[in-house]
Structure formats: C-alpha cells, structure tokens
XYZ file of C-alpha atoms in Angstrom:
565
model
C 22.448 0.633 21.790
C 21.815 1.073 18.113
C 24.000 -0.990 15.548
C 23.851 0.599 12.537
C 26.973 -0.490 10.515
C 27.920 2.084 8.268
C 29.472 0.721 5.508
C 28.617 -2.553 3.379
C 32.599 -3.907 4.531
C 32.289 -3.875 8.064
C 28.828 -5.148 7.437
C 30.456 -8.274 5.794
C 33.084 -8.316 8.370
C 31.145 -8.059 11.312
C 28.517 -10.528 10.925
C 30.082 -13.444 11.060
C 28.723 -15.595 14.160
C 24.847 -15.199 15.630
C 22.359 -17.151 17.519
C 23.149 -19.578 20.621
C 23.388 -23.288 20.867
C 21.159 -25.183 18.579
C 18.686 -27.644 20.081
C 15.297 -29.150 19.782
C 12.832 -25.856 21.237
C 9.359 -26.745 23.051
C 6.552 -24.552 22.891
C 3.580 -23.385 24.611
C -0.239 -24.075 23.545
C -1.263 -20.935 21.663
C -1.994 -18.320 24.720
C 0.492 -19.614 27.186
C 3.554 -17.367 27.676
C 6.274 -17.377 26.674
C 5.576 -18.827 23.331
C 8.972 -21.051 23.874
C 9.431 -23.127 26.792
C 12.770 -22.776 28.479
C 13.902 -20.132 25.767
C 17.208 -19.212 28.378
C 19.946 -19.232 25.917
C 18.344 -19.235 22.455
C 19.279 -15.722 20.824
C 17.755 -14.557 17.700
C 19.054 -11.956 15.187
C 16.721 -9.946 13.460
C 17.727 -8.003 10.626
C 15.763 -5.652 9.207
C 15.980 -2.007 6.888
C 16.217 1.165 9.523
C 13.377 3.328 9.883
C 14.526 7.065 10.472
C 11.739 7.947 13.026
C 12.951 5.127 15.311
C 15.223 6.255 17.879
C 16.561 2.812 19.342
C 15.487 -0.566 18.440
C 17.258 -2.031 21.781
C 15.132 0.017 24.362
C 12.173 -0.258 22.508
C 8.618 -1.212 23.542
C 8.233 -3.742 20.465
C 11.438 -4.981 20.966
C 11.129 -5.952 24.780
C 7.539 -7.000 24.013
C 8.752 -9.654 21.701
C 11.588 -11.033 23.731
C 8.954 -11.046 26.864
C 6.274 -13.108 24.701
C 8.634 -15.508 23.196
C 10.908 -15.905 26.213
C 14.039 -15.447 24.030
C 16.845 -13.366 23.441
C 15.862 -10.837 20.230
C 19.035 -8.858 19.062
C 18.424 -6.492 16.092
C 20.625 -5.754 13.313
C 20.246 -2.475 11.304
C 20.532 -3.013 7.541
C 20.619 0.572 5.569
C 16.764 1.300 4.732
C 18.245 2.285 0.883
C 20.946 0.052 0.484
C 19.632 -3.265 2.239
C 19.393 -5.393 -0.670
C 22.998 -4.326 -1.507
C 24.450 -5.401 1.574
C 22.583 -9.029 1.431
C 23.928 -9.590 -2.266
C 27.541 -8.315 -0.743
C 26.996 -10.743 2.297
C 26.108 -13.534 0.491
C 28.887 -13.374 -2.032
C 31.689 -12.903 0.493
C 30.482 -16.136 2.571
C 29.327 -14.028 5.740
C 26.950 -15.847 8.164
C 23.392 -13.992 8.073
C 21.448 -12.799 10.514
C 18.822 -15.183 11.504
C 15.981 -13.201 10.184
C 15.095 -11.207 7.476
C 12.424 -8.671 8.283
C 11.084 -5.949 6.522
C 13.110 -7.258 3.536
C 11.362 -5.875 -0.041
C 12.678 -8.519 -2.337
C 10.980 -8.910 -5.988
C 9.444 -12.696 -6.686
C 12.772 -12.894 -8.395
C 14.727 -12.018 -5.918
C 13.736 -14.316 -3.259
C 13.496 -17.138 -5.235
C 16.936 -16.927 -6.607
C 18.019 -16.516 -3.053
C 15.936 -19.679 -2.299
C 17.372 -21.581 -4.719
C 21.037 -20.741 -3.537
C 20.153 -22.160 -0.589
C 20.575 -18.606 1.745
C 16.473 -19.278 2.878
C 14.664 -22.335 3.914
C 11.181 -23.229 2.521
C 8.215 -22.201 4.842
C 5.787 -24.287 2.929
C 6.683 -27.236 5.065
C 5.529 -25.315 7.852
C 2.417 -24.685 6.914
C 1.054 -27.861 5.010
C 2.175 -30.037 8.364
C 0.355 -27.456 10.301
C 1.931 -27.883 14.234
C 3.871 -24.630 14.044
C 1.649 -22.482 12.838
C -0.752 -21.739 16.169
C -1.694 -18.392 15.909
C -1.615 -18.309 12.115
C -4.199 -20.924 12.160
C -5.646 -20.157 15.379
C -6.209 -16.157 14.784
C -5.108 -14.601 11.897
C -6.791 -16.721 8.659
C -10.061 -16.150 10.512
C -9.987 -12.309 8.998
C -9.346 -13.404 5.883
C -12.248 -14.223 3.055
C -12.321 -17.408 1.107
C -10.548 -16.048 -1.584
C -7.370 -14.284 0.602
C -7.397 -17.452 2.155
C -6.596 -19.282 -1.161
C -3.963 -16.873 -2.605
C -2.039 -16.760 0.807
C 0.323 -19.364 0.398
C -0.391 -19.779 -3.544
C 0.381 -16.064 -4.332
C 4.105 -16.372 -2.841
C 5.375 -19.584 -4.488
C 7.804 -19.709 -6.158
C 8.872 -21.363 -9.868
C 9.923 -24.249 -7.892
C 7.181 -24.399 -5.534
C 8.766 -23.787 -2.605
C 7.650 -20.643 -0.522
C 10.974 -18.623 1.163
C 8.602 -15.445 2.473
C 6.492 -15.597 5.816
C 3.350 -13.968 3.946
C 1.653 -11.470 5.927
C -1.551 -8.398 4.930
C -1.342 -5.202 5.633
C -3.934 -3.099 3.688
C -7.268 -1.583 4.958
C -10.867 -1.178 3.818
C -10.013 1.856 2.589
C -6.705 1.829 0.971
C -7.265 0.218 -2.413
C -10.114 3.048 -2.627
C -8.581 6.096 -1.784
C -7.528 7.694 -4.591
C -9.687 10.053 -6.180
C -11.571 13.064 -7.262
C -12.667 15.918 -4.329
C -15.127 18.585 -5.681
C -15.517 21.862 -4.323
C -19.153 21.990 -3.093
C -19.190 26.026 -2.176
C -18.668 26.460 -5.630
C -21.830 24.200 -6.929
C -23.502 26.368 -4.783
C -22.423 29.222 -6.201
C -23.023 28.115 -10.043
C -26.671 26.103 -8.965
C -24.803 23.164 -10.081
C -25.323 19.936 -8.519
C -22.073 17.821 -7.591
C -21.460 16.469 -11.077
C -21.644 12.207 -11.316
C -21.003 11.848 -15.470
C -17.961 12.438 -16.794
C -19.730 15.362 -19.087
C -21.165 16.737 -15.812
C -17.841 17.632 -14.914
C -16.122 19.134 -17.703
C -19.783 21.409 -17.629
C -18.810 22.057 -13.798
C -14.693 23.043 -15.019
C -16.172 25.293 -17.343
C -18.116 27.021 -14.775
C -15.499 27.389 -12.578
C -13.067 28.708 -14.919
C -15.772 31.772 -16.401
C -18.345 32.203 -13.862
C -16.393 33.685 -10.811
C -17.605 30.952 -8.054
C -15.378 32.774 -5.656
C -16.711 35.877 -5.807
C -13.996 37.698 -5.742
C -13.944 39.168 -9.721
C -10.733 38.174 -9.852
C -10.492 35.216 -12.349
C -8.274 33.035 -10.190
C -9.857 30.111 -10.038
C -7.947 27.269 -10.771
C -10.622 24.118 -12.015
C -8.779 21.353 -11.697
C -5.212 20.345 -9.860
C -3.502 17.567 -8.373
C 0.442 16.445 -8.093
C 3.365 14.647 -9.314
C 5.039 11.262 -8.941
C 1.864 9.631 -6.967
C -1.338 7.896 -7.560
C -3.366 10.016 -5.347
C -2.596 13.068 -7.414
C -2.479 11.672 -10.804
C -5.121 13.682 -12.826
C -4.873 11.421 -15.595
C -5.174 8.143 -14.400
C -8.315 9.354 -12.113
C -9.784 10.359 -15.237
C -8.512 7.936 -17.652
C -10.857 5.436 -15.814
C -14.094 7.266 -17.350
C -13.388 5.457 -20.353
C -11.271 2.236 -19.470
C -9.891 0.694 -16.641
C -6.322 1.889 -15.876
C -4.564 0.663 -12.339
C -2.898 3.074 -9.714
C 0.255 2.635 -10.090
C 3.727 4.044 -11.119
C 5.915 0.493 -10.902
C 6.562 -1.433 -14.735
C 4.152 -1.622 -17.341
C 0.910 -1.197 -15.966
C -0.956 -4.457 -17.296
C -4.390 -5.231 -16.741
C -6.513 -8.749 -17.166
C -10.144 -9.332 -18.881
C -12.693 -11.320 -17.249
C -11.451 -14.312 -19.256
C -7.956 -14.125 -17.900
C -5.965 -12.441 -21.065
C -3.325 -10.041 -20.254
C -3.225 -6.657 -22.039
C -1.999 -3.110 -22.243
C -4.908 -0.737 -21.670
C -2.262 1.625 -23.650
C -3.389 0.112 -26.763
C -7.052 0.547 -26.683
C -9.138 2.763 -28.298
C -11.086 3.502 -25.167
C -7.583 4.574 -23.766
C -7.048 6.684 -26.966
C -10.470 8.626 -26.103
C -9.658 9.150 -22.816
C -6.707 10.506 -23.502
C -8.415 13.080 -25.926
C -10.921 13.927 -23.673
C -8.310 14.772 -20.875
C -5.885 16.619 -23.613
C -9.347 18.865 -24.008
C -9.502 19.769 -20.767
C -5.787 20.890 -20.717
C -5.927 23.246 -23.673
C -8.979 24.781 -22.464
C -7.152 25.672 -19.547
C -9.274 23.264 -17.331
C -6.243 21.494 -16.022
C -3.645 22.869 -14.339
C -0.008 23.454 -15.251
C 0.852 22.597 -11.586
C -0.743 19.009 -11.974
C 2.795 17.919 -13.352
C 5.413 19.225 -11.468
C 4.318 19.821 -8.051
C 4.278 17.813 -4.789
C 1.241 16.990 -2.434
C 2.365 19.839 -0.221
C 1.803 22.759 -3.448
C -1.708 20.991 -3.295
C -2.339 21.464 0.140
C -1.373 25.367 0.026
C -3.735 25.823 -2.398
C -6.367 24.345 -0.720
C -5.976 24.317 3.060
C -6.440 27.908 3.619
C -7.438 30.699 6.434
C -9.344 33.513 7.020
C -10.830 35.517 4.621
C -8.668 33.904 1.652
C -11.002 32.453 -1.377
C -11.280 29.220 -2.474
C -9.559 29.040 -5.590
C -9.322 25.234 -6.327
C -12.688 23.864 -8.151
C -11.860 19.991 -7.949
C -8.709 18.035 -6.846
C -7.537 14.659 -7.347
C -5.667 13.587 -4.078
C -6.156 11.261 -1.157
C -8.689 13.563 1.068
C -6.053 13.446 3.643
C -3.346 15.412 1.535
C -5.326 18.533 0.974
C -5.353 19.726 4.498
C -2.768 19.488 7.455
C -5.109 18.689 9.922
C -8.350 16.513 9.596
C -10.166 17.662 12.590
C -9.574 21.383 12.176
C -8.850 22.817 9.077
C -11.633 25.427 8.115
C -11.880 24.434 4.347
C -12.235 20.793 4.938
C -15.967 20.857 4.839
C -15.822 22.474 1.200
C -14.461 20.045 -0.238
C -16.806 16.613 -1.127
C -15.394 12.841 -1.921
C -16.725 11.691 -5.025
C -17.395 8.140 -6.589
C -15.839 7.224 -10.255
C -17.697 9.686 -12.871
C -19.710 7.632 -15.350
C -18.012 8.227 -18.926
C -19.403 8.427 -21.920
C -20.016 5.149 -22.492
C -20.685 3.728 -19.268
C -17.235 3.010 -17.709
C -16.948 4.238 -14.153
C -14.174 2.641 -12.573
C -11.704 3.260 -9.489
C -8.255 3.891 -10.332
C -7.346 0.900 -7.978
C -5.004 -2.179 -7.698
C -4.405 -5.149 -6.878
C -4.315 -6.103 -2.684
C -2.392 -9.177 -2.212
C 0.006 -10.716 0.686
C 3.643 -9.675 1.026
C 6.399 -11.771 1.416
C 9.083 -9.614 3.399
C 10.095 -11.962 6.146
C 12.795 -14.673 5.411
C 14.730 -17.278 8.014
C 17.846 -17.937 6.439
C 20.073 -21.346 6.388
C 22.551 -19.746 8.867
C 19.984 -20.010 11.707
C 20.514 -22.591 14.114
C 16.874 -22.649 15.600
C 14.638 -22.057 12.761
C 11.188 -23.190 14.629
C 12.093 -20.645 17.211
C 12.248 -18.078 14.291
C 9.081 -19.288 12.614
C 7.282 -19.462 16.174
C 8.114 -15.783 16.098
C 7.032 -15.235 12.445
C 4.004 -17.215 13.094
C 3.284 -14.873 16.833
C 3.666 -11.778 14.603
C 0.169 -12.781 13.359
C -1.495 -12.858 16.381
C -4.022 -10.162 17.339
C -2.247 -8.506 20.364
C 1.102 -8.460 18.666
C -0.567 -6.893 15.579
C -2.093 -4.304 17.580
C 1.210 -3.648 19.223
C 3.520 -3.650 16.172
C 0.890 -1.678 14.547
C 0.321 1.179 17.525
C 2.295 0.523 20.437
C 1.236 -0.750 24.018
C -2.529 -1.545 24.875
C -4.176 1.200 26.910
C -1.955 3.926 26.226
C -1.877 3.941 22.059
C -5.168 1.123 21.661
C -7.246 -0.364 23.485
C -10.109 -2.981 22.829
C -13.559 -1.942 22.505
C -16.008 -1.521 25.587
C -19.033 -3.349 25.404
C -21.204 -0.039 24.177
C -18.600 0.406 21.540
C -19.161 -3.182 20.553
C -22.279 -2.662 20.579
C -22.615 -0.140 17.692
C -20.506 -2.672 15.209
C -18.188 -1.434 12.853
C -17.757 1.492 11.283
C -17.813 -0.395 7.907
C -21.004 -1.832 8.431
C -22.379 -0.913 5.257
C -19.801 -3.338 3.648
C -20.269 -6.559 5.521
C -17.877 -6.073 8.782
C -20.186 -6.281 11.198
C -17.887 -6.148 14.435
C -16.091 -4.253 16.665
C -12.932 -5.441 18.483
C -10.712 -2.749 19.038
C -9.710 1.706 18.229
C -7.503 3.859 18.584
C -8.804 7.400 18.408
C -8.389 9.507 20.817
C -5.097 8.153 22.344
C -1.367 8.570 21.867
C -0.055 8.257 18.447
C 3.557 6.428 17.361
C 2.991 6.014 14.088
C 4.917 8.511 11.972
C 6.415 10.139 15.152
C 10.238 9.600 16.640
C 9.472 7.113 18.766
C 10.943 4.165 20.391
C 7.828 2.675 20.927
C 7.565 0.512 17.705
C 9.389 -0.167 14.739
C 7.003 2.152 12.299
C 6.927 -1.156 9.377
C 3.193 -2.336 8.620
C 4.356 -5.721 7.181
C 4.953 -6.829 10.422
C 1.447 -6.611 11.129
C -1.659 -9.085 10.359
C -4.214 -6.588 8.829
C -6.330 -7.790 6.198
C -9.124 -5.851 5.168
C -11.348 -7.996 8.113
C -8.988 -6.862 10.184
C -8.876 -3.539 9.767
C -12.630 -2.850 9.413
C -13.004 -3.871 13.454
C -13.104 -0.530 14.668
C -16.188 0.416 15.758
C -18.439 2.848 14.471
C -18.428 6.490 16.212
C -21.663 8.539 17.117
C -21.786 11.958 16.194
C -21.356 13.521 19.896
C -18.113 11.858 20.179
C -16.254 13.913 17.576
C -13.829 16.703 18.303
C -15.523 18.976 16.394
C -18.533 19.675 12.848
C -15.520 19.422 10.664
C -13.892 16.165 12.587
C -17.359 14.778 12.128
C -17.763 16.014 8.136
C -14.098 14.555 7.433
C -15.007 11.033 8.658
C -18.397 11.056 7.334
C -16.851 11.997 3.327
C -14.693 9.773 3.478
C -16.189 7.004 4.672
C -18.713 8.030 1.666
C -16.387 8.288 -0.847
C -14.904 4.853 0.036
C -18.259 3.195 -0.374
C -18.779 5.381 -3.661
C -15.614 3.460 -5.224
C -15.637 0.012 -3.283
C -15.718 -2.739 -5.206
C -15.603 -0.256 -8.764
C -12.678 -2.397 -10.719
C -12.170 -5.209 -13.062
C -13.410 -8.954 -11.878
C -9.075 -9.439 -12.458
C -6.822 -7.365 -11.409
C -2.927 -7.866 -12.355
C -0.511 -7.425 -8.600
C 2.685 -9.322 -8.533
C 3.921 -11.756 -10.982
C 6.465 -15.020 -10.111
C 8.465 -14.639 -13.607
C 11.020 -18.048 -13.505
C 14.726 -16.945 -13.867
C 14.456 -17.577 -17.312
C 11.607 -15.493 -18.087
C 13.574 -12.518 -16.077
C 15.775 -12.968 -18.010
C 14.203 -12.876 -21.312
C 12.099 -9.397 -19.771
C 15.199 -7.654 -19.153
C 14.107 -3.920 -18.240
C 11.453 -4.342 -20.701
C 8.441 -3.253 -18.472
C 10.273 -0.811 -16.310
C 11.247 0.776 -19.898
C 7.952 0.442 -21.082
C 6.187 1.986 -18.128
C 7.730 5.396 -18.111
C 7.852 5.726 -21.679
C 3.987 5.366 -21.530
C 3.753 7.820 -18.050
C 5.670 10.473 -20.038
C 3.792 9.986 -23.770
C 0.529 10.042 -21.650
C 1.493 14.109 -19.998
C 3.172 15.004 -23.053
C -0.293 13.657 -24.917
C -2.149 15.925 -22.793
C -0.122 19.151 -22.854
C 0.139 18.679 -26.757
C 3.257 18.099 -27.040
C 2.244 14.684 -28.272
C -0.754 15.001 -30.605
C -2.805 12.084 -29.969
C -3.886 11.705 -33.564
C -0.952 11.744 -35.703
C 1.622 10.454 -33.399
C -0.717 7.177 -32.111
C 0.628 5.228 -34.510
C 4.082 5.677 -34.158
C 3.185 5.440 -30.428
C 1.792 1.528 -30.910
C 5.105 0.909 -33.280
C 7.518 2.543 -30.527
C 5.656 -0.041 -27.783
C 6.215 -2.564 -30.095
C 9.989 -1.780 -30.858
C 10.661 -1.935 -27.077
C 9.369 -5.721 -26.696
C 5.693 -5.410 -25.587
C 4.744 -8.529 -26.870
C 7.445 -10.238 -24.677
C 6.064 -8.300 -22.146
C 2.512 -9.882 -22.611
C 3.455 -13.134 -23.398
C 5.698 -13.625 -19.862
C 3.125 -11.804 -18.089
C 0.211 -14.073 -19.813
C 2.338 -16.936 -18.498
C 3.138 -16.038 -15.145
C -0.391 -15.332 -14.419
C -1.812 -18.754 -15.646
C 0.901 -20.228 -13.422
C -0.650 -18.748 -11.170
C -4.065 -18.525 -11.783
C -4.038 -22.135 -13.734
C-alpha cells in the first residue's frame, strides 16, 4: 500500500515512532545472504521524494529485493518529490522522530551540514576510515573508480567541520558530461559541396549557405540555419558556441564560475574572450542565422522541426541539442541519418572546448539520529554499491531488464574501447525497459546506483549485424563519435559543488543565484540586440559589481582551496 501523506501536518503527526528493538546486528562476509544475520525483527524506514512513474513502492521488485538481500524489514515512507525538504525542516522543528533513512534527499552542502551539526544525521566518516562496514564499498564499487574519483569521494562531501553526513554515491556515464552539442545537417553539405565545417568560421560560411543557397531544394526559402531550445544545456545555442572563444560550463544553477590551471576562481563573464564571443554569436542573430525559436521553445518544438516524414524537406541546417532530443525514436526515425554529431568548432583563436561540467559524487543518502540500528542502515547504504544491486536499482531484475555479458560479448570489450574501458560485464539492449515507464519494478532514482564512468563504460561493444536496423546502427555509431570528438575537451579545473561554512552562506546571501540569471538574460538580450555589446559592457561589469561579485569570488576562491588545499 502506498503512504503518501498529503499534507506537511499529518506528516509531522504521523511519524512519530519507527524501527524495532535496538541491538548489536551481525553480518555476513560480503556475498553471503542476507547481508544481516538474524535480521527477524529489525525494521527500517526509508524515506525518500516520490517518483510519479512508480506505481507502489510496497509491491515492488526493488523493494522486495532489498528486504530479501538484507534479511530485514524495509518500510518506505513517501516524502512529496517538490516539497521534501519542506517537510524535513517542518519535522525537525516540531520534534517528530525521522524516518531512519534519508534517500534520494537533494540537500545543498549547506543544507546537510547544518542538519549535521543539529545533530538530526550521524557522521559516516567513521565508517569509512575504520573500514569493517564498508564490504562491498571496498570490496566492489571503488574498483570502478580512477585514482582521482577515488580521492575526491569522501573529500568532496565533507563538511566545514569535517564530518561527512551523506553516503556518497556516482551516477554519471561516459557520455553524459559530453553530450551537449552541435548536430549538422549533412544532406545539406551535400547539397552546397561543403564539407562538415570544424572552425568556428567554417560554420558561419556553412549558415550562410543554408540561409541563400536553397539546400532543400524546394525554392522555397525556408530553411531555418540554426535552432535549439530554452531553459536547458543541451539546447543552449549560446553557451555551445560561446566555447569557440572561452570556456563557459553547462549549466543553468548560480553564477557559473570557472577555475584556471593555477587554481584562481573567475567569471568567464568578464573576459574579453567572452565579450567576442558574444559578438560573434549577436552576428549570427541579426543576420538571421539564428533562430527566433532558440529562446522560447522547448525540446519538443525542436524535434518537430526536425524529426520529420515523407516527402517533407529538411528545413533545419544545424541544431544544438542532445542527439537524442531531435527525434522520437533512435532506431527508426527516417531523418536521423541526416543529421551528424560534431566535436567543439575551433574558434578564432584556437579555443575549442565542450560546453561541459564538473562530474563529482552526490551526497543524497542520510541515516538520521532517530535510528535505532544505524549499522543495519549503513550495511544497506554500503549494499546499494554493490554490482548486482546497482544493476537492479538501475534496470530492474537480471534476465528480464539486464543481463551479464556472454562470453562472445565479452569477448569484443567495451564499446568505449577507444577511451581506455577495455571490458565488458554486462547490457541491456534488447530487453524490457523500466526506466522512464510506470512501473513497479524499481524506484526510477539513479543516485541509488554505483555508476561511475568505469562503470558505465562495461557494456560491450555491438557488431554491426546485431542492430535493428541502418539507422539504429548510424545513431549509435554518431554518437559514440561525437562523444569521442568532445571527451576530455575542458579546462584541467573545473568548478562542481562548493562546501561554503554557515558563515560564508551567510555572507553570499542570493548573491550567485542573482548573479546567474542576470548574466543568462544580458547574454540573449546581448544577442538579439537588445543589449548592445559595445556600449552597454561597461555598465554590464559595474551592474556585476553592484550585485557583490567580488564576494562571490572571494567565498568561492575559499571554498575551493578548502577543498582543493
């Protein structure tokens, strides 16, 4: 039965007494089953944010697969997926007892460690620096990890005070930092003799084509050279651009800093490089290069202009958008093999980066000071990490929506070769699919999950026979191309998540998150002229300044050298 508690009072009012009878848990070597020995009568609660595509957490296959491995009780308690971090501020303030376990729960550095410090979480650190609780953490999971993920696993989630109060898990794959980017329309280079453009000036040579030279064929001037979408990263003609001329990161959260290769903080903002950019990109615009669209519309407005049927023309000339966007369906949409993945273009100057970002550990899981067993809670934390219940979590039950690789499959390696992963362990094309679907197979959250980029590169690669279909085949292929095209194409530092002390919060205020979408709304009105670059730069600087960007540096410069020191 789902318990979904509809309203933050009988939240409050209703959790008042969990787990069973506190006493000193055995456990199994790493392997056995169940993980705790004699686990009759130890309940845990697990809390965590709904997901709307699950239709019951009780009779659910991840559910019953963790009570069967741990040989405990599991109950789970629904927080609202919006308003989770709401109701934990309300519980803790009116003295309710928490739920064991925190899962799933997205709280800034801040947030946990004030929550630390109040004493409503215990400090994992112990756990890991004595070392006898943490089996399959040890035993599995840091083995996908390189030398440097190994060091900033622990390190990264400290807090002020040292003390660590989130399990820290990875969830990211080869491919995700890389995904963003530019697609060009290779029916059209055919068209103009042009060769898929690799320079930045290449490119605005290709827009101009498209725009005046019919590429369609349809003498109809309806080509539309360049398009992508609103309010994301993977549609964000600007940024994917920007990076021509100077590193800017993908994303759309605070101020957007970056890092030099000596470890300074700074605001790419301020640069001239981002001041040519910025011109460059405000030329495309008002010669009609860029379109209107790019601003205002949603992934889906991309995807009808470009996932088309029949005799319908191409009309699109270049997109910025994960590859995946564009089309409904990978394996079968008739335009997909139009449409090529392209590296960073090579500005004028040299720069050719990846709008990218940082990948780093979250810290989402938290045992509170209201449970009665916590080394039954962090066995479970700790299990998470394990292969099998990362494949699980991740897809559902083996054989049905994964398996492991055969030995042929093995055989071939993985299908990241080119990039170092060499093996093969497990796949899941071809089977039944939970992700994304109402399901009561898993609980549809990644962080959950132990997938590390070494993790996620062990599928193995796939011979051309084996594919659906030409277009199947020419979707993988791109995109595996494109990734390798942008791997690796950022700054030696890249700026993720910093641990401000509660002082330093305190002193940044809204400063960043201010400071952020002023600059994402001066950077479209710079390029649809309602900003002119030239005259108004100055004021621009003074209005950064005026809204406390030095502050901004100067916490950020010291949170990173705390942690970076």
């Amino acid at each position: 039965m789902r318990k979904v508690l509809s309203t933050l009072l009988a939240l409050a009012m209703a959790l008042t007494v969990f787990g069973g009878a506190a006493f000193a848990a055995e456990f199994n070597d790493m392997g056995v089953f169940p993980v705790v020995k004699d686990g009759e009568g130890i309940k845990l609660t697990v809390a965590t944010p709904e997901v709307a595509t699950i239709t019951d957490y009780d009779d659910n296959h991840l559910t019953n697969y963790l009570r069967e491995r741990m040989g405990v009780e599991i109950e789970v308690q629904l927080f609202d997926n919006a308003e989770y971090k709401t109701q934990l501020q309300l519980m803790t303030s009116s003295g309710a007892r928490l739920p064991d376990l925190l899962l799933n729960f997205n709280l800034t550095p801040t947030e946990r460690e004030f929550y630390g410090r109040q004493g409503y979480f215990i400090d994992l650190r112990p756990y890991f620096e004595e070392g006898v609780m943490t089996r399959y953490f040890e035993g599995e999971a840091v083995s996908y990890l390189t030398e440097a993920e190994k060091a900033t696993t622990i390190s990264a989630g400290l807090s002020s005070n040292g003390a660590l109060y989130g399990f820290p898990f990875w969830a990211v794959s080869v491919a995700d930092p890389w995904s963003d980017g530019l697609l060009i329309n290779n029916t059209f280079c055919e068209a103009l003799g042009m060769d898929i453009p690799t320079t930045i000036d290449e490119y605005y040579e290709y827009l101009v084509a498209v725009k005046t030279q019919d590429p369609n064929g349809n003498g109809i001037a309806d080509e539309i050279p360049l398009v992508g979408f609103a309010n994301m990263g993977n549609g964000d003609v600007i940024v994917n651009l920007l990076n021509s001329f100077c590193y800017y990161p993908d994303t759309w959260n605070g101020a957007a800093l970056c890092c030099d290769d000596d470890g300074s903080i700074y605001a790419p903002y301020t640069t001239e490089e981002f001041k040519e950019g910025m011109l460059f990109i405000a030329k495309l615009y008002s010669e009609g290069l860029i379109s209107d669209l790019s601003f205002s519309q949603d992934r889906y407005g991309l995807q009808a202009m470009t996932d088309l049927t029949g005799d319908a023309p191409d009309i699109v000339g270049s997109a910025t958008s994960h590859r995946s966007y564009m089309f409904a369906s990978h394996s079968s949409a008739e335009r997909r093999t139009h449409y090529t993945s392209i590296g960073p273009l090579v500005g004028p100057e040299g720069v050719a980066y990846a709008a990218s970002y940082k990948v780093e550990p979250v810290y989402r899981h938290f045992i509170t000071a209201d449970c009665e067993n916590p080394d039954v809670a962090f066995a479970l934390l700790d299990y998470l990490t394990s292969t099998h219940s990362t494949l699980t979590a991740r897809y559902g039950r083996e054989g049905e929506y994964w398996r492991y690789c055969t030995e042929e499959e093995a055989a071939r390696g993985s299908s990241w070769a080119a990039l170092g992963y060499t093996k093969a362990l497990y796949t899941s094309s071809d089977m039944k699919l939970a992700w994304g679907q109402q399901n009561n197979e898993i609980w549809n959250i990644t962080s959950i999950t132990w997938q590390p980029q070494g993790f996620t590169a062990l599928t193995p690669a796939k011979p051309a026979e084996e594919y659906a279909s030409d277009i199947a085949r020419y979707n993988a292929e791109d995109w595996n191309n494109a990734i390798m095209a942008r791997f690796g194409k950022a700054p030696k530092n890249l700026v993720g998540t910093l641990a401000y002390t509660a002082e330093e919060q305190e002193a940044l205020g809204t400063r960043a998150t201010d400071i952020g979408i002023y600059v994402r709304e001066s950077m479209t009105r710079m390029v649809t002229g309602e900003m002119d670059i030239e005259s108004s730069w100055d004021d621009f600087q003074k209005n950064l300044e005026t809204m406390g960007l030095e502050t901004v540096l100067t916490l950020a410069q010291a949170a990173w050298d705390r942690a970076n020191g």
